[in-house]
PDB file of C-alpha atoms in Angstrom:
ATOM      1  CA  UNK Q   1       2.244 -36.509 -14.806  1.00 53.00           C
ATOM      2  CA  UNK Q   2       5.407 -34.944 -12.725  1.00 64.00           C
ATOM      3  CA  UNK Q   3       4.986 -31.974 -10.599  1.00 89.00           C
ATOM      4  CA  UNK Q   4       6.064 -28.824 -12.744  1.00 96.00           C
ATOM      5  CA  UNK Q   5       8.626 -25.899 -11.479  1.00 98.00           C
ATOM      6  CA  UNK Q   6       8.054 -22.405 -10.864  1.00 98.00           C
ATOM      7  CA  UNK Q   7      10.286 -20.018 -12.214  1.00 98.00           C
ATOM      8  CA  UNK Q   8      10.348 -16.007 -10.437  1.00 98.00           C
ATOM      9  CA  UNK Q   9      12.383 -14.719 -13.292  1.00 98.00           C
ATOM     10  CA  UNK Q  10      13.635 -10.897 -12.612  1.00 97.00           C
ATOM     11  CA  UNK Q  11      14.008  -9.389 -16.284  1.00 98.00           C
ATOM     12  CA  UNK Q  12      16.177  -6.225 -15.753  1.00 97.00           C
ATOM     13  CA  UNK Q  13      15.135  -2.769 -15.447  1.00 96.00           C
ATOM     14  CA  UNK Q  14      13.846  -2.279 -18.862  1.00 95.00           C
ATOM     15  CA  UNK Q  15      16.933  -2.798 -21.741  1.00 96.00           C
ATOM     16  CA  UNK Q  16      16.264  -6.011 -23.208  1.00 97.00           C
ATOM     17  CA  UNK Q  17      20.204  -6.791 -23.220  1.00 96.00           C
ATOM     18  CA  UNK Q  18      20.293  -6.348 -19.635  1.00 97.00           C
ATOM     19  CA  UNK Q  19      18.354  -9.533 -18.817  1.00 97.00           C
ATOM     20  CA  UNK Q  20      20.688 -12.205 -17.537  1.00 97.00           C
ATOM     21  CA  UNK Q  21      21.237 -15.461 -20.409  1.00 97.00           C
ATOM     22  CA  UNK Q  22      19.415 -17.670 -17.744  1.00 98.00           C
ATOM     23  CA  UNK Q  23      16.529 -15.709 -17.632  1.00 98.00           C
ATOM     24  CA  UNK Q  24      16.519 -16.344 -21.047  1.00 98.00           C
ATOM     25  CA  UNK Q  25      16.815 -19.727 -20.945  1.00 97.00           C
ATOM     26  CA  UNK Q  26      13.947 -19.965 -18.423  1.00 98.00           C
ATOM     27  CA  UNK Q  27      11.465 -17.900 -20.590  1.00 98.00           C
ATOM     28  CA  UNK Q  28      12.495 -20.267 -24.029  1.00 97.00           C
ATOM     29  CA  UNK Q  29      11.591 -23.635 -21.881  1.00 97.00           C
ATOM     30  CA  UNK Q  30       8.955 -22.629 -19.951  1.00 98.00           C
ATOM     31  CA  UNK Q  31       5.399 -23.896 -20.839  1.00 97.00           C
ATOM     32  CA  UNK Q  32       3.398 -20.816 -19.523  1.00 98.00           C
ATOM     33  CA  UNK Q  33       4.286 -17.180 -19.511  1.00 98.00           C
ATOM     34  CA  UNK Q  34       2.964 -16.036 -16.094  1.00 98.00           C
ATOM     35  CA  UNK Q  35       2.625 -12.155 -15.512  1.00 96.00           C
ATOM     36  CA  UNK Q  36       1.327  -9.815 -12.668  1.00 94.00           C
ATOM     37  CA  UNK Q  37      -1.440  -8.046 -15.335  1.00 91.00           C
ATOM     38  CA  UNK Q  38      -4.548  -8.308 -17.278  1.00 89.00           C
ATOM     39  CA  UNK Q  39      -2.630  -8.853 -20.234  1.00 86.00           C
ATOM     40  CA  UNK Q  40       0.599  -8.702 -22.218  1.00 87.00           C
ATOM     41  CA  UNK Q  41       1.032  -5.495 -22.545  1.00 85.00           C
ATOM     42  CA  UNK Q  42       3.004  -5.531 -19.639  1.00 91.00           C
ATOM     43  CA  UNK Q  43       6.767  -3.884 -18.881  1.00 94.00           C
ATOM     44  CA  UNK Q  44       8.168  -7.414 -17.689  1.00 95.00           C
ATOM     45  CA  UNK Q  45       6.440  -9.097 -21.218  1.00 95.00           C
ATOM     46  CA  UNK Q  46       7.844  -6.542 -23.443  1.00 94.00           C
ATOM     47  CA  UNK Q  47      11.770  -6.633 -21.908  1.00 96.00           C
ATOM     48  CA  UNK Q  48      11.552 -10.515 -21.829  1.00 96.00           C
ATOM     49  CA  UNK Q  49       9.924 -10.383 -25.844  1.00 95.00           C
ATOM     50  CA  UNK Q  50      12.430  -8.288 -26.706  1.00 95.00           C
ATOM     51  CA  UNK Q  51      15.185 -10.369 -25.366  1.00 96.00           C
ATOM     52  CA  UNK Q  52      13.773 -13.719 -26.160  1.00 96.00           C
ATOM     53  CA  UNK Q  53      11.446 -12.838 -28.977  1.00 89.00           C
ATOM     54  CA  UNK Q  54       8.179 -14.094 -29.924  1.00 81.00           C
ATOM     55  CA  UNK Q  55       6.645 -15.675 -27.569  1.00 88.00           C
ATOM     56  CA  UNK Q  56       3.083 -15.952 -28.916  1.00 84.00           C
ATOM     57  CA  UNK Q  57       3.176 -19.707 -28.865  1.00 89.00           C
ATOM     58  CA  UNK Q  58       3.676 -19.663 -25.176  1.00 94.00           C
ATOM     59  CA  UNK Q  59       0.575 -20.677 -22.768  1.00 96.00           C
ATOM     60  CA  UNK Q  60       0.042 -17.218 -20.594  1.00 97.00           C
ATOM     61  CA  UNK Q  61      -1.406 -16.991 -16.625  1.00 97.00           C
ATOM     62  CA  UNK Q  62      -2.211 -13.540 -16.187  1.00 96.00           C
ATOM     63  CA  UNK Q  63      -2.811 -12.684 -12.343  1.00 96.00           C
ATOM     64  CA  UNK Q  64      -4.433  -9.220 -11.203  1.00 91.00           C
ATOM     65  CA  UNK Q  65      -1.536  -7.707  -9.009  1.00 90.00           C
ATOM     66  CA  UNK Q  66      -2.854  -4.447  -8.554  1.00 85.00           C
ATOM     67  CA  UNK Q  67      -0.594  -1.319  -6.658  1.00 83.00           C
ATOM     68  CA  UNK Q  68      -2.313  -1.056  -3.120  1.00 84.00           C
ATOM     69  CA  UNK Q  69      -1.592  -1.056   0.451  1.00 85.00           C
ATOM     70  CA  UNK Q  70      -4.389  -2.689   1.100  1.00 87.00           C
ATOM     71  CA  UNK Q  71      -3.339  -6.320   3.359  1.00 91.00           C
ATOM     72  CA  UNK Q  72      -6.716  -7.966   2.888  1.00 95.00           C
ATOM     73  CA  UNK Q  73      -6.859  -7.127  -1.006  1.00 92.00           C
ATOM     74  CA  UNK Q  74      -3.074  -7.995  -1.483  1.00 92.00           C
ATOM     75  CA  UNK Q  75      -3.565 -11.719   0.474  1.00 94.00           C
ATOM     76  CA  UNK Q  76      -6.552 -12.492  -1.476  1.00 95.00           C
ATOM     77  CA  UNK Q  77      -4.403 -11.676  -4.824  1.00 93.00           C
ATOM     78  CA  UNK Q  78      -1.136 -13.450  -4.093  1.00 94.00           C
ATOM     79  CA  UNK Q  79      -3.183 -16.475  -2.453  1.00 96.00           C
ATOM     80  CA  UNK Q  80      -5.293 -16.665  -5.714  1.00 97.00           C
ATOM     81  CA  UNK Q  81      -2.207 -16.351  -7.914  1.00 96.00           C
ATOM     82  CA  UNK Q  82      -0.604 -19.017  -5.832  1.00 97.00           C
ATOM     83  CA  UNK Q  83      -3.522 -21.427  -6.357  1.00 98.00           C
ATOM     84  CA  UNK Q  84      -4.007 -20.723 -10.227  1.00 97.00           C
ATOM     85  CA  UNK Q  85      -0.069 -21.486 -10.808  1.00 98.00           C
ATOM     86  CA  UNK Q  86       0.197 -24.726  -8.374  1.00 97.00           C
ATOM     87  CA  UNK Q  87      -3.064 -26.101 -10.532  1.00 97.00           C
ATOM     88  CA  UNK Q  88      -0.673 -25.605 -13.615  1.00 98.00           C
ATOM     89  CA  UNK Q  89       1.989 -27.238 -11.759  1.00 98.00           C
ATOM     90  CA  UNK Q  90       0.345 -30.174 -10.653  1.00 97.00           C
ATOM     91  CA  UNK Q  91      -0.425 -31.118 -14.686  1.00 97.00           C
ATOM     92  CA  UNK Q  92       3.733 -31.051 -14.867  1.00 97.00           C
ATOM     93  CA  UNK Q  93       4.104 -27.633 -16.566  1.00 98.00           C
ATOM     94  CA  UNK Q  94       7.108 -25.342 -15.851  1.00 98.00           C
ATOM     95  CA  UNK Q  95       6.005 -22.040 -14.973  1.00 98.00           C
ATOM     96  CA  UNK Q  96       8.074 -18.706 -15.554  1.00 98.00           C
ATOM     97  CA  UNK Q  97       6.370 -15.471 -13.875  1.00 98.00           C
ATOM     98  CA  UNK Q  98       8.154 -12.480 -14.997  1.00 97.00           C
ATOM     99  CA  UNK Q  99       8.813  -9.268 -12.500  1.00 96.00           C
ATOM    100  CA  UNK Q 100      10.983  -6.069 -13.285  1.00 95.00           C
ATOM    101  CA  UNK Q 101      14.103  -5.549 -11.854  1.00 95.00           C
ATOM    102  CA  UNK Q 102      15.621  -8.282  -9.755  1.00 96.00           C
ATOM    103  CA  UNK Q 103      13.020 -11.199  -7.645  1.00 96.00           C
ATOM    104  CA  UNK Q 104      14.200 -10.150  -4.401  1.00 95.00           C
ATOM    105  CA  UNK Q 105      13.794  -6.507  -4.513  1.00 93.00           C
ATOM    106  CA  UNK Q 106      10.199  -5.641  -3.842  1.00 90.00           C
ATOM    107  CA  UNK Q 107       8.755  -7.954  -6.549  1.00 91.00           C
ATOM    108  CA  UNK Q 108       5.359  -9.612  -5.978  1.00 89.00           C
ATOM    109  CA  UNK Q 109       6.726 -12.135  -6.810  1.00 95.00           C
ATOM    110  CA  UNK Q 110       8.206 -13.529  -3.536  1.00 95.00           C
ATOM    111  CA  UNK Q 111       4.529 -13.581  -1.832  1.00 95.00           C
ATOM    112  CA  UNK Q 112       3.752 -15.996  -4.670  1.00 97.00           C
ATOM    113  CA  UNK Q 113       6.521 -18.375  -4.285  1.00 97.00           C
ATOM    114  CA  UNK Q 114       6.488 -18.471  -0.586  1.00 97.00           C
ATOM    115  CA  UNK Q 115       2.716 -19.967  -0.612  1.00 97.00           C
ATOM    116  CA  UNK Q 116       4.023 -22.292  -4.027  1.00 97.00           C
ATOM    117  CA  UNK Q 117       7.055 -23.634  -1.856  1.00 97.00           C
ATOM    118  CA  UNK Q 118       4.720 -24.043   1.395  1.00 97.00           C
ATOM    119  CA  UNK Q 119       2.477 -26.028  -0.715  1.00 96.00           C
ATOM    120  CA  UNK Q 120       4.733 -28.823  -1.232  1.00 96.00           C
ATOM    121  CA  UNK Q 121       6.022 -27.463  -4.809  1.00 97.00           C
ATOM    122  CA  UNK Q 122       9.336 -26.351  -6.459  1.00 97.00           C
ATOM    123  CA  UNK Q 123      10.125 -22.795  -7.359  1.00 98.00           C
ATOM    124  CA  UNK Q 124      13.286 -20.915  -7.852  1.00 98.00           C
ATOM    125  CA  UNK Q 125      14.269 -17.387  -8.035  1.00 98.00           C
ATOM    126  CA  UNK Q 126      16.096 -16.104 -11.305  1.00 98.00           C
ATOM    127  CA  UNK Q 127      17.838 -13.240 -10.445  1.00 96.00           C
ATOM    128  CA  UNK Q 128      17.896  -9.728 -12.558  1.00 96.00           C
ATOM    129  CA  UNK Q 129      19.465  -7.110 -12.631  1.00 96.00           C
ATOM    130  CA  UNK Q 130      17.922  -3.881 -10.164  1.00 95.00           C
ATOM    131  CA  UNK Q 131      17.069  -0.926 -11.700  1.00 94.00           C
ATOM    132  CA  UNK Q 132      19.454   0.998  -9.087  1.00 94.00           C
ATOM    133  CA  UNK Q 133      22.715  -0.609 -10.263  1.00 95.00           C
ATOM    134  CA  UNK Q 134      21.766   0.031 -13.343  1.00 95.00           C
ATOM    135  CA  UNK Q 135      21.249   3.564 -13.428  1.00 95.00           C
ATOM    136  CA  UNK Q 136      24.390   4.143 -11.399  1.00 95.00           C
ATOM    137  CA  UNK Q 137      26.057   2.378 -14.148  1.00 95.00           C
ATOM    138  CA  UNK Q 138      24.330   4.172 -16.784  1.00 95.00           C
ATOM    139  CA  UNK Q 139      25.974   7.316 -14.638  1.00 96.00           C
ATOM    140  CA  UNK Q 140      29.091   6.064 -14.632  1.00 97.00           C
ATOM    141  CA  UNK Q 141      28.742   6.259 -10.780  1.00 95.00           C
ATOM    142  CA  UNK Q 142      29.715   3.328  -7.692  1.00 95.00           C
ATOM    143  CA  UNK Q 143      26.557   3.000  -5.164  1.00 95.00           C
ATOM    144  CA  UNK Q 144      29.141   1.924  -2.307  1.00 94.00           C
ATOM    145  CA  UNK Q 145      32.870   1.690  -2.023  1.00 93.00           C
ATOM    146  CA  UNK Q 146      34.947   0.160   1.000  1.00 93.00           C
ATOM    147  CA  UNK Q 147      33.379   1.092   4.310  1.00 93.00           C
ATOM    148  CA  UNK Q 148      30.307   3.071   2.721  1.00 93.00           C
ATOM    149  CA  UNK Q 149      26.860   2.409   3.519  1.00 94.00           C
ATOM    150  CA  UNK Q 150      24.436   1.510   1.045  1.00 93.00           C
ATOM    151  CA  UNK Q 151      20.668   1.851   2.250  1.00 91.00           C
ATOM    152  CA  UNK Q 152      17.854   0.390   0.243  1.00 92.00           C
ATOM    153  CA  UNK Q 153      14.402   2.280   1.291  1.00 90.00           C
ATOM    154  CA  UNK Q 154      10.993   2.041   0.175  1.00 86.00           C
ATOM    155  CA  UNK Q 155       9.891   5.252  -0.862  1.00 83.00           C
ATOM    156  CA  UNK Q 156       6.391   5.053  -0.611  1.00 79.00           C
ATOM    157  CA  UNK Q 157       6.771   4.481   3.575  1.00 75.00           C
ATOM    158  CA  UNK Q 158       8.654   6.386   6.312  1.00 70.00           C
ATOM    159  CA  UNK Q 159      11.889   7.860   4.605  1.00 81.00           C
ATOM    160  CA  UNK Q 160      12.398  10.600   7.253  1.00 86.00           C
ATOM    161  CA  UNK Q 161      14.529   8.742   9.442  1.00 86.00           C
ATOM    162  CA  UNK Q 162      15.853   6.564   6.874  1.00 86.00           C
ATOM    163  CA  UNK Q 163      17.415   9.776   5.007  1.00 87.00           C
ATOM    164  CA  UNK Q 164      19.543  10.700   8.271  1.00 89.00           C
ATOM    165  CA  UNK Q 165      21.842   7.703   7.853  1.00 90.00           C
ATOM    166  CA  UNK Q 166      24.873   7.156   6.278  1.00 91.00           C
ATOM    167  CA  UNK Q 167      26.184   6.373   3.198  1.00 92.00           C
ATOM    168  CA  UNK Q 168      24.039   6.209  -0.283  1.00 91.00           C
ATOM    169  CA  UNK Q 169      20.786   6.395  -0.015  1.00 90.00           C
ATOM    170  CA  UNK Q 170      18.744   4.473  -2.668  1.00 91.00           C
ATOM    171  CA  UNK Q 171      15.105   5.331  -2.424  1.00 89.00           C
TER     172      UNK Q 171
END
């Protein structure tokens, strides 16, 4: 059988409509339903089920992606994701793990397809939409116009110094 693709598929900031038609797509071909829980009742499953719809007939992977700063815990859970998704790849199935917001924003996702793509397998990155253009949106509000600075910070590390520069801040 031919190597299956892995799919990091960003599905908005929480509005169903907000997820992008190729995300979609993705989730509607995909042979497995991969998400960073115990089970489906996860955020990321119930935007994409509301976009999508039913999605029961769908194989699911789910991988333990728990909220620490723990290095040693964190490696051990993305290299045990990695390993559990490239065994579904290798029997030719496509692959869709779902993450809030946009797959290049602080998603877990990106420590999982860095070790599939090192491995000798194919993975892309969906995009979605971030959750801070769409609340500026929702707000009516631009993030950055012309010369201004937009910052993106992680709130849960240093901010201090991060706060004194210029420009919007988005935290």
């Amino acid at each position: 059988m031919g190597q299956g693709m892995l799919y990091g598929v960003g599905v908005g900031p929480g509005d169903p409509e907000l997820m992008t038609l190729k995300a979609v797509r993705v989730i509607r071909e995909a042979d497995v339903i991969a998400l960073p829980a115990r089970t489906k009742e996860c955020v990321a499953y119930r935007i994409a089920r509301g976009a999508v719809g039913e999605l029961d007939e769908k194989e699911f992977l789910f991988l333990h992606m728990p909220m620490t700063k723990d290095e040693k815990v964190l490696r051990e859970c993305h290299d045990r994701g990695a390993k559990e998704i490239t065994a579904l790849l290798e029997t030719g199935k496509t692959v869709a793990f779902l993450t809030l917001g946009d797959v290049t924003v602080y998603s877990t996702y990106l420590y999982l397809h860095r070790r599939v793509l090192a491995a000798g397998f194919r993975a892309e990155l969906v995009s979605g939409i971030p959750s801070f253009c769409a609340a500026a949106a929702r707000l009516g509000i631009g993030l950055a116009e012309t010369k201004e600075e937009l910052h993106v910070i992680p709130a849960t590390y240093g901010t201090k110094e991060a706060l004194l520069l210029p420009g919007t801040k988005v935290l």
